[in-house]
Coordinates of C-alpha atoms in Angstrom, one line a residue:
Chain A
M1 CA -4.8 -25.5 -21.4
K2 CA -4.5 -26.7 -24.9
K3 CA -6.6 -29.6 -25.6
Q4 CA -5.6 -32.4 -28.0
L5 CA -8.6 -32.7 -30.3
F6 CA -9.6 -36.1 -31.5
S7 CA -10.8 -37.4 -34.7
V8 CA -14.3 -36.3 -35.6
I9 CA -14.9 -38.8 -38.3
L10 CA -15.5 -42.4 -37.2
G11 CA -13.2 -44.9 -38.9
A12 CA -10.5 -42.5 -39.8
G13 CA -8.0 -40.1 -38.3
L14 CA -4.3 -40.0 -37.4
L15 CA -3.0 -38.2 -34.3
V16 CA 0.5 -36.8 -34.3
A17 CA 1.8 -36.1 -30.9
G18 CA 5.5 -36.7 -31.1
G19 CA 7.4 -40.0 -30.8
Q20 CA 6.0 -43.0 -32.5
V21 CA 2.6 -42.5 -34.0
L22 CA -0.1 -45.1 -33.8
A23 CA -2.7 -44.8 -36.5
D24 CA -6.2 -44.5 -35.1
E25 CA -7.3 -48.1 -35.3
A26 CA -10.9 -47.2 -35.3
E27 CA -11.7 -49.9 -37.8
E28 CA -10.1 -52.6 -35.7
V29 CA -12.3 -53.9 -32.9
I30 CA -11.7 -56.5 -30.2
S31 CA -14.2 -59.3 -30.1
T32 CA -16.2 -59.6 -26.9
K33 CA -15.2 -63.3 -27.0
A34 CA -11.5 -62.4 -27.1
E35 CA -9.5 -63.7 -24.1
L36 CA -8.4 -60.3 -23.0
Y37 CA -11.7 -58.5 -23.7
D38 CA -12.5 -58.3 -20.0
T39 CA -8.9 -57.1 -19.3
T40 CA -9.2 -54.3 -21.8
R41 CA -12.5 -53.2 -20.2
L42 CA -10.8 -53.0 -16.9
M43 CA -8.0 -51.0 -18.4
E44 CA -10.7 -48.5 -19.6
E45 CA -12.0 -48.2 -16.1
V46 CA -8.6 -47.6 -14.6
E47 CA -7.7 -45.1 -17.3
Y48 CA -10.9 -43.2 -16.7
E49 CA -10.3 -43.3 -12.9
L50 CA -6.7 -42.0 -13.3
T51 CA -7.7 -39.2 -15.6
V52 CA -8.3 -36.0 -13.7
D53 CA -9.3 -33.4 -16.2
K54 CA -13.1 -33.5 -16.7
I55 CA -12.9 -32.7 -20.4
D56 CA -10.5 -35.6 -20.9
K57 CA -12.8 -37.8 -19.0
A58 CA -15.7 -36.7 -21.3
I59 CA -13.6 -37.5 -24.3
L60 CA -12.7 -41.0 -22.9
Q61 CA -16.3 -41.8 -22.2
D62 CA -17.2 -40.7 -25.7
Q63 CA -14.5 -43.0 -27.1
Y64 CA -15.8 -45.9 -25.0
A65 CA -19.4 -45.2 -26.3
T66 CA -18.1 -45.5 -29.9
E67 CA -16.1 -48.6 -29.0
R68 CA -19.2 -50.4 -27.5
L69 CA -21.2 -49.6 -30.7
K70 CA -18.5 -51.0 -32.9
E71 CA -18.4 -54.1 -30.7
A72 CA -22.2 -54.4 -31.0
K73 CA -22.0 -54.3 -34.8
A74 CA -19.2 -56.9 -34.8
A75 CA -21.4 -59.1 -32.5
I76 CA -24.3 -58.9 -35.0
E77 CA -21.9 -60.1 -37.7
D78 CA -20.8 -62.9 -35.4
G79 CA -24.4 -63.9 -34.7
D80 CA -23.8 -63.1 -31.0
I81 CA -27.3 -61.7 -30.5
E82 CA -27.1 -61.9 -26.7
S83 CA -24.3 -59.4 -26.4
I84 CA -25.9 -56.8 -28.7
D85 CA -28.4 -55.4 -26.1
Q86 CA -25.8 -55.2 -23.4
L87 CA -23.3 -53.4 -25.6
I88 CA -25.7 -50.9 -26.9
K89 CA -27.0 -50.1 -23.4
E90 CA -23.4 -49.7 -22.3
S91 CA -22.7 -47.4 -25.2
Q92 CA -25.7 -45.3 -24.1
A93 CA -24.4 -45.2 -20.5
N94 CA -21.0 -44.1 -21.7
T95 CA -22.6 -41.3 -23.8
N96 CA -24.6 -40.2 -20.8
Q97 CA -21.4 -40.1 -18.6
A98 CA -19.5 -38.1 -21.3
D99 CA -22.3 -35.5 -21.2
A100 CA -22.2 -35.4 -17.4
D101 CA -18.5 -35.0 -17.4
L102 CA -18.7 -32.2 -20.0
T103 CA -21.3 -30.4 -17.9
E104 CA -19.2 -30.7 -14.8
A105 CA -16.2 -29.4 -16.7
K106 CA -18.3 -26.3 -17.6
S107 CA -19.4 -25.8 -14.0
T108 CA -15.9 -26.1 -12.5
D109 CA -13.0 -25.8 -14.9
D110 CA -11.6 -22.4 -15.0
D111 CA -8.4 -23.6 -16.5
N112 CA -9.9 -24.6 -19.8
D113 CA -10.2 -22.2 -22.7
P114 CA -14.0 -21.7 -23.2
E115 CA -13.6 -21.8 -26.9
E116 CA -11.7 -25.1 -26.8
V117 CA -14.4 -26.5 -24.5
E118 CA -17.1 -25.4 -26.9
E119 CA -15.2 -27.0 -29.8
I120 CA -15.0 -30.3 -27.8
E121 CA -18.7 -30.0 -27.0
N122 CA -19.5 -29.6 -30.7
T123 CA -17.3 -32.6 -31.5
L124 CA -19.0 -34.7 -28.9
A125 CA -22.4 -33.6 -30.3
D126 CA -21.3 -34.6 -33.8
R127 CA -20.1 -38.0 -32.7
L128 CA -23.4 -38.5 -30.8
E129 CA -25.3 -37.7 -33.9
E130 CA -23.2 -40.2 -35.9
R131 CA -23.9 -42.9 -33.3
I132 CA -27.6 -42.2 -33.5
E133 CA -27.4 -42.6 -37.2
E134 CA -25.6 -45.9 -36.9
L135 CA -28.1 -47.2 -34.4
T136 CA -31.0 -46.1 -36.7
A137 CA -29.3 -48.0 -39.6
L138 CA -29.2 -51.1 -37.5
L139 CA -33.1 -51.0 -37.2
E140 CA -33.2 -51.7 -41.0
R141 CA -31.3 -55.0 -40.6
E142 CA -33.4 -58.1 -41.2
D143 CA -31.1 -60.4 -39.3
L144 CA -31.8 -58.5 -36.0
P145 CA -34.4 -60.0 -33.7
E146 CA -37.4 -57.9 -32.9
Q147 CA -36.5 -57.6 -29.2
A148 CA -33.1 -56.2 -30.1
K149 CA -34.7 -53.6 -32.4
I150 CA -37.1 -52.5 -29.6
N151 CA -34.1 -52.1 -27.3
I152 CA -32.2 -50.1 -29.9
S153 CA -35.2 -47.8 -30.5
Y154 CA -35.4 -47.2 -26.7
V155 CA -31.7 -46.3 -26.6
I156 CA -32.0 -43.9 -29.6
E157 CA -34.8 -42.2 -27.8
K158 CA -32.7 -41.7 -24.7
L159 CA -29.7 -40.5 -26.7
D160 CA -32.0 -38.0 -28.5
N161 CA -33.0 -36.6 -25.1
L162 CA -29.3 -35.8 -24.5
K163 CA -29.7 -33.1 -27.1
E164 CA -32.1 -31.3 -24.7
R165 CA -29.2 -31.1 -22.3
A166 CA -27.1 -29.3 -24.8
E167 CA -29.9 -26.9 -25.2
Q168 CA -30.1 -26.3 -21.5
R169 CA -26.4 -25.6 -21.3
E170 CA -26.7 -23.2 -24.3
E171 CA -29.5 -21.4 -22.6
L172 CA -27.4 -20.9 -19.4
Q173 CA -24.5 -19.7 -21.5
A174 CA -26.8 -17.2 -23.3
M175 CA -28.1 -15.9 -20.0
L176 CA -24.5 -15.5 -18.8
A177 CA -23.5 -13.7 -22.0
S178 CA -26.5 -11.3 -21.8
G179 CA -25.8 -10.5 -18.1
E180 CA -29.0 -12.0 -16.9
I181 CA -27.0 -14.2 -14.5
T182 CA -23.6 -13.8 -12.9
K183 CA -20.7 -16.2 -13.4
E184 CA -21.3 -17.7 -9.9
E185 CA -25.0 -18.3 -10.7
Y186 CA -24.0 -19.8 -14.1
K187 CA -21.6 -22.2 -12.4
S188 CA -24.1 -23.0 -9.7
E189 CA -26.8 -23.9 -12.2
M190 CA -24.4 -25.8 -14.4
K191 CA -23.3 -27.7 -11.3
K192 CA -26.9 -28.7 -10.6
L193 CA -27.3 -29.9 -14.1
A194 CA -24.0 -31.8 -13.8
E195 CA -25.2 -33.5 -10.6
K196 CA -28.5 -34.5 -12.2
Y197 CA -26.8 -35.9 -15.3
K198 CA -24.2 -37.8 -13.2
E199 CA -27.1 -39.4 -11.3
E200 CA -28.7 -40.4 -14.5
A201 CA -25.4 -41.7 -15.9
K202 CA -24.9 -43.7 -12.7
K203 CA -28.4 -45.2 -13.0
D204 CA -27.7 -46.1 -16.6
K205 CA -24.5 -47.8 -15.7
E206 CA -26.1 -49.7 -12.8
E207 CA -28.9 -50.9 -15.2
A208 CA -26.3 -52.0 -17.7
L209 CA -24.4 -53.9 -15.0
E210 CA -27.6 -55.5 -13.7
R211 CA -28.5 -56.5 -17.3
E212 CA -25.0 -58.0 -17.7
E213 CA -25.4 -60.0 -14.5
E214 CA -28.8 -61.3 -15.6
R215 CA -27.4 -62.2 -19.0
K216 CA -24.5 -64.1 -17.4
E217 CA -26.9 -65.9 -15.2
E218 CA -29.1 -66.8 -18.1
V219 CA -26.1 -68.1 -20.1
E220 CA -25.0 -70.2 -17.1
E221 CA -28.5 -71.6 -16.6
R222 CA -28.8 -72.5 -20.3
E223 CA -25.4 -74.1 -20.2
E224 CA -26.4 -76.1 -17.1
E225 CA -29.7 -77.2 -18.7
R226 CA -27.7 -78.2 -21.8
Q227 CA -25.3 -80.3 -19.8
E228 CA -28.2 -81.8 -17.8
E229 CA -30.0 -82.7 -21.0
A230 CA -26.8 -84.2 -22.5
L231 CA -26.3 -86.2 -19.3
E232 CA -30.0 -87.4 -19.4
R233 CA -29.6 -88.4 -23.1
E234 CA -26.4 -90.2 -22.2
E235 CA -28.1 -92.1 -19.3
E236 CA -31.1 -93.0 -21.5
G237 CA -28.8 -94.2 -24.2
K238 CA -27.0 -96.4 -21.7
E239 CA -30.2 -97.8 -20.3
E240 CA -31.5 -98.6 -23.8
A241 CA -28.2 -100.2 -24.7
A242 CA -28.4 -102.3 -21.4
E243 CA -32.0 -103.3 -22.2
R244 CA -31.1 -104.3 -25.7
E245 CA -28.2 -106.3 -24.4
K246 CA -30.4 -108.0 -21.8
E247 CA -32.9 -108.9 -24.5
R248 CA -30.2 -110.2 -26.8
Q249 CA -28.9 -112.4 -23.9
E250 CA -32.3 -113.7 -23.1
K251 CA -33.0 -114.6 -26.7
A252 CA -29.6 -116.3 -27.0
K253 CA -30.5 -118.3 -23.8
E254 CA -33.8 -119.3 -25.2
R255 CA -32.3 -120.4 -28.5
E256 CA -29.7 -122.4 -26.6
E257 CA -32.5 -124.1 -24.5
E258 CA -34.4 -124.9 -27.7
H259 CA -31.3 -126.5 -29.2
R260 CA -30.7 -128.5 -26.1
E261 CA -34.3 -129.6 -26.1
E262 CA -34.1 -130.7 -29.7
A263 CA -30.9 -132.5 -29.1
R264 CA -32.6 -134.3 -26.1
E265 CA -35.6 -135.3 -28.3
R266 CA -33.4 -136.5 -31.1
K267 CA -31.4 -138.6 -28.6
E268 CA -34.6 -140.0 -27.1
E269 CA -35.9 -140.9 -30.6
G270 CA -32.6 -142.5 -31.4
R271 CA -32.7 -144.5 -28.2
E272 CA -36.3 -145.7 -28.8
K273 CA -35.5 -146.7 -32.4
A274 CA -32.5 -148.6 -31.2
E275 CA -34.7 -150.4 -28.6
E276 CA -37.3 -151.2 -31.2
R277 CA -34.6 -152.6 -33.5
E278 CA -33.2 -154.7 -30.7
E279 CA -36.7 -156.0 -29.9
E280 CA -37.2 -156.9 -33.5
H281 CA -33.9 -158.6 -33.7
K282 CA -34.6 -160.5 -30.5
D283 CA -38.0 -161.6 -31.9
D284 CA -36.3 -162.8 -35.1
E285 CA -33.8 -164.8 -33.1
D286 CA -36.6 -166.4 -31.0
N287 CA -38.4 -167.4 -34.1
D288 CA -35.3 -168.9 -35.7
N289 CA -34.7 -170.9 -32.5
E290 CA -38.2 -172.2 -32.5
E291 CA -37.9 -173.3 -36.1
A292 CA -34.7 -175.0 -35.4
D293 CA -36.3 -176.9 -32.4
E294 CA -39.2 -178.1 -34.5
D295 CA -36.8 -179.5 -37.1
Chain B
M1 CA 33.3 -83.6 45.6
N2 CA 35.8 -85.7 43.7
R3 CA 37.3 -84.9 40.2
K4 CA 35.1 -87.4 38.5
S5 CA 31.9 -85.7 39.8
V6 CA 33.2 -82.3 38.8
F7 CA 34.0 -83.4 35.3
T8 CA 30.6 -85.1 34.9
L9 CA 28.9 -81.9 36.1
M10 CA 30.9 -79.8 33.7
A11 CA 30.1 -82.1 30.8
L12 CA 26.4 -82.0 31.6
F13 CA 26.5 -78.2 31.8
S14 CA 28.2 -78.0 28.4
I15 CA 25.6 -80.4 26.9
L16 CA 22.9 -78.2 28.3
L17 CA 24.5 -75.1 26.8
L18 CA 24.7 -76.7 23.4
V19 CA 21.1 -77.9 23.4
G20 CA 20.0 -74.5 24.5
C21 CA 21.8 -72.8 21.6
K22 CA 20.5 -75.3 19.1
A23 CA 17.0 -74.9 20.5
D24 CA 17.2 -71.1 19.6
K25 CA 17.9 -71.9 15.9
P26 CA 14.5 -73.2 14.9
S27 CA 12.7 -70.3 16.5
Q28 CA 15.1 -67.9 14.7
N29 CA 14.2 -69.6 11.4
V30 CA 10.5 -69.2 12.2
E31 CA 11.0 -65.5 13.0
A32 CA 13.1 -65.1 9.9
E33 CA 10.2 -66.6 7.9
S34 CA 7.7 -64.4 9.5
T35 CA 9.6 -61.3 8.7
K36 CA 9.8 -62.4 5.0
G37 CA 6.4 -60.9 4.4
S38 CA 2.9 -62.1 4.3
I39 CA 0.8 -62.8 1.2
L40 CA -0.9 -59.8 -0.5
Y41 CA -2.9 -62.0 -2.9
E42 CA -3.2 -65.7 -3.6
N43 CA -5.1 -67.6 -6.2
K44 CA -4.7 -71.4 -6.1
N45 CA -6.7 -71.9 -9.3
Y46 CA -4.0 -70.0 -11.2
D47 CA -1.2 -71.1 -8.9
L48 CA -0.5 -67.4 -8.2
S49 CA 1.0 -65.8 -5.1
I50 CA 1.9 -62.2 -4.6
K51 CA 3.8 -61.2 -1.5
E52 CA 3.3 -57.9 0.3
N53 CA 5.7 -55.4 -1.1
A54 CA 6.3 -51.7 -1.4
D55 CA 2.8 -50.9 0.0
W56 CA 0.9 -52.2 -3.0
K57 CA -2.7 -52.8 -1.9
F58 CA -5.3 -55.3 -3.1
K59 CA -8.1 -53.4 -4.9
S60 CA -10.3 -56.1 -6.6
D61 CA -10.4 -59.5 -8.1
A62 CA -12.8 -59.2 -11.1
D63 CA -15.4 -61.9 -11.8
T64 CA -14.2 -62.6 -15.4
N65 CA -13.4 -65.5 -17.6
N66 CA -9.6 -65.0 -17.1
L67 CA -7.8 -63.8 -14.1
N68 CA -7.9 -60.1 -13.5
V69 CA -6.6 -58.8 -10.2
I70 CA -6.2 -55.1 -9.6
L71 CA -3.7 -53.7 -7.1
S72 CA -3.2 -50.0 -6.3
H73 CA -0.3 -47.9 -5.1
G74 CA -0.9 -44.2 -4.7
K75 CA -1.8 -42.9 -8.1
S76 CA -0.8 -46.1 -9.9
Q77 CA -2.7 -49.3 -10.5
A78 CA -1.6 -52.7 -11.7
I79 CA -3.8 -55.3 -13.4
I80 CA -2.5 -58.8 -13.3
S81 CA -4.2 -60.9 -16.0
S82 CA -3.9 -64.5 -17.2
V83 CA -3.4 -65.5 -20.9
S84 CA -3.3 -68.9 -22.4
S85 CA 0.2 -70.3 -22.5
D86 CA -0.1 -71.0 -26.3
R87 CA -0.4 -67.3 -27.1
T88 CA 2.6 -65.2 -28.1
F89 CA 3.2 -61.7 -26.7
A90 CA 3.0 -60.4 -30.3
D91 CA -0.6 -61.7 -30.4
I92 CA -1.4 -60.2 -27.0
K93 CA 0.1 -56.8 -28.0
Q94 CA -2.1 -56.7 -31.1
E95 CA -5.2 -57.4 -29.0
L96 CA -4.4 -54.7 -26.5
K97 CA -3.7 -52.1 -29.3
A98 CA -6.9 -53.0 -31.1
S99 CA -8.9 -52.1 -28.0
T100 CA -7.6 -48.6 -27.6
E101 CA -7.5 -45.3 -29.5
N102 CA -5.4 -42.2 -29.5
I103 CA -2.2 -43.5 -28.0
E104 CA 1.4 -43.0 -28.8
I105 CA 3.8 -45.9 -28.4
I106 CA 6.8 -45.2 -26.1
S107 CA 8.6 -48.5 -26.5
E108 CA 8.1 -52.1 -27.6
E109 CA 10.5 -54.9 -26.7
N110 CA 10.3 -58.7 -26.6
N111 CA 8.3 -58.9 -23.4
T112 CA 7.2 -55.3 -22.7
L113 CA 5.0 -52.7 -24.3
S114 CA 4.7 -49.1 -23.2
Y115 CA 2.4 -46.4 -24.5
Q116 CA 0.5 -43.4 -23.3
S117 CA -2.6 -41.5 -24.1
T118 CA -2.4 -38.3 -26.2
F119 CA -4.0 -36.1 -23.5
E120 CA -2.0 -33.3 -22.0
D121 CA -2.2 -35.0 -18.6
A122 CA -1.6 -38.4 -20.2
V123 CA -2.0 -41.8 -18.6
R124 CA 0.9 -44.2 -19.2
T125 CA 0.5 -47.9 -19.6
D126 CA 3.3 -50.4 -19.2
V127 CA 2.6 -54.0 -20.1
Y128 CA 4.9 -56.8 -19.0
F129 CA 4.7 -60.4 -20.2
K130 CA 5.7 -63.1 -17.7
E131 CA 5.8 -66.9 -18.2
H132 CA 4.0 -68.6 -15.5
N133 CA 3.1 -72.3 -15.8
K134 CA 2.1 -74.9 -18.4
S135 CA -1.5 -73.6 -18.7
V136 CA -1.2 -69.8 -18.4
N137 CA 1.2 -66.9 -18.6
L138 CA 0.7 -63.6 -17.0
I139 CA 0.5 -60.0 -18.3
I140 CA 1.1 -57.4 -15.7
I141 CA -0.3 -54.0 -16.7
F142 CA 0.8 -50.9 -14.9
M143 CA -1.1 -47.7 -15.4
S144 CA -0.3 -44.3 -13.9
P145 CA -0.4 -40.6 -14.8
V146 CA 2.7 -39.7 -16.7
S147 CA 3.5 -37.1 -14.0
A148 CA 3.7 -39.9 -11.4
Y149 CA 5.6 -42.4 -13.5
E150 CA 9.1 -41.8 -12.3
Q151 CA 8.0 -42.2 -8.7
T152 CA 6.2 -45.4 -9.7
K153 CA 9.1 -47.1 -11.4
P154 CA 10.7 -48.7 -8.3
N155 CA 7.3 -50.0 -7.2
I156 CA 6.8 -51.6 -10.6
E157 CA 10.1 -53.4 -10.2
S158 CA 9.2 -54.5 -6.7
L159 CA 5.8 -55.9 -7.7
L160 CA 7.3 -57.8 -10.7
N161 CA 9.8 -59.4 -8.4
H162 CA 7.1 -60.5 -5.9
I163 CA 4.8 -62.2 -8.3
K164 CA 5.2 -66.0 -8.2

């Protein structure tokens, strides 16, 4: 079975396979915030599920690993620090799965040309090395939080360990080639390795999913807190405004009382003065009358 | 029994017959409705209803920001997703293409996009754009091995016609 080899070099490559050709859009990456991001991730899962050939499955997982790393780098540029850890862990889980699929292909696939399988294995190993280099370069970035760097270092370590698997496979192949083991024994041992790697890949994926769930919950909690705080601030603002209004009204009322009091006092004074003047006028009249009587 | 009584009896009997026939009609309508098919999937938030058809089965309803329902039929699967109504299909196609590598385009029309992977046992993807309501439109994504595509085509048509 002739395999369609894929581009070795990240960020370049053109595949010609008849019909309309789509340039490898390795430089284009969909943002994790894009509306259809979740849809495209589901499409990946379906494509993987519908793919039967183990080598093809390994290639797909390797592509997804590269995609996750590109998305992580884009997330750093966007300042989306929360997504970085998740994406890098998922990239590691994809790499793990690719390796498990490759091992399983070697343990079961009699249809594949061994030389082609070895070529694919070498290509996957090269791409793994490139991803490790890219991750290592990320550690130099100053705009990356310390926790993110710790997580990246952990992932680099785990990816490095995958190289040991390649050595284990090579060892078995060497034993087969030298006649130390039979083909059946080779397949049996390779199958055991495949099962072990599949378990590890499954565990990685579950951890990545758990982390994603936790991250979503944290985001939701923070959003709820933010909304509660906003609501509290709004309530406080309203209360303060109500109090200020109350004070303003009370002061207005006091001023009004004062004005009324002053008006009353002025009126009272006016009345008293008027009474005094009347008294004086009356006294003057009485005096005039007395004088007139005397005359 | 005089003629008048006989006539009255016959009239009554005729009335009974008519009422009896009429009474059958509503139950026939109810039966007709029940044979139209039950609902395979319904989502009131998105005002979406898919009737049972061609043995499509519900697989999952993903917990995501947009609607993503997955149905399955033999070797094929369909993802029904929501997109904002202010987005063009050209936009959507661009986003889908940016998310994938190593594909060859089979066809690209106003409301459809078809492509397949470059593996020997390729997986074919057919994307259909469907206007839905004021808030969202739908994209229906069919995926199947190329080897199973011809068998899948009638089921694709059927599902597209049963999405409301």
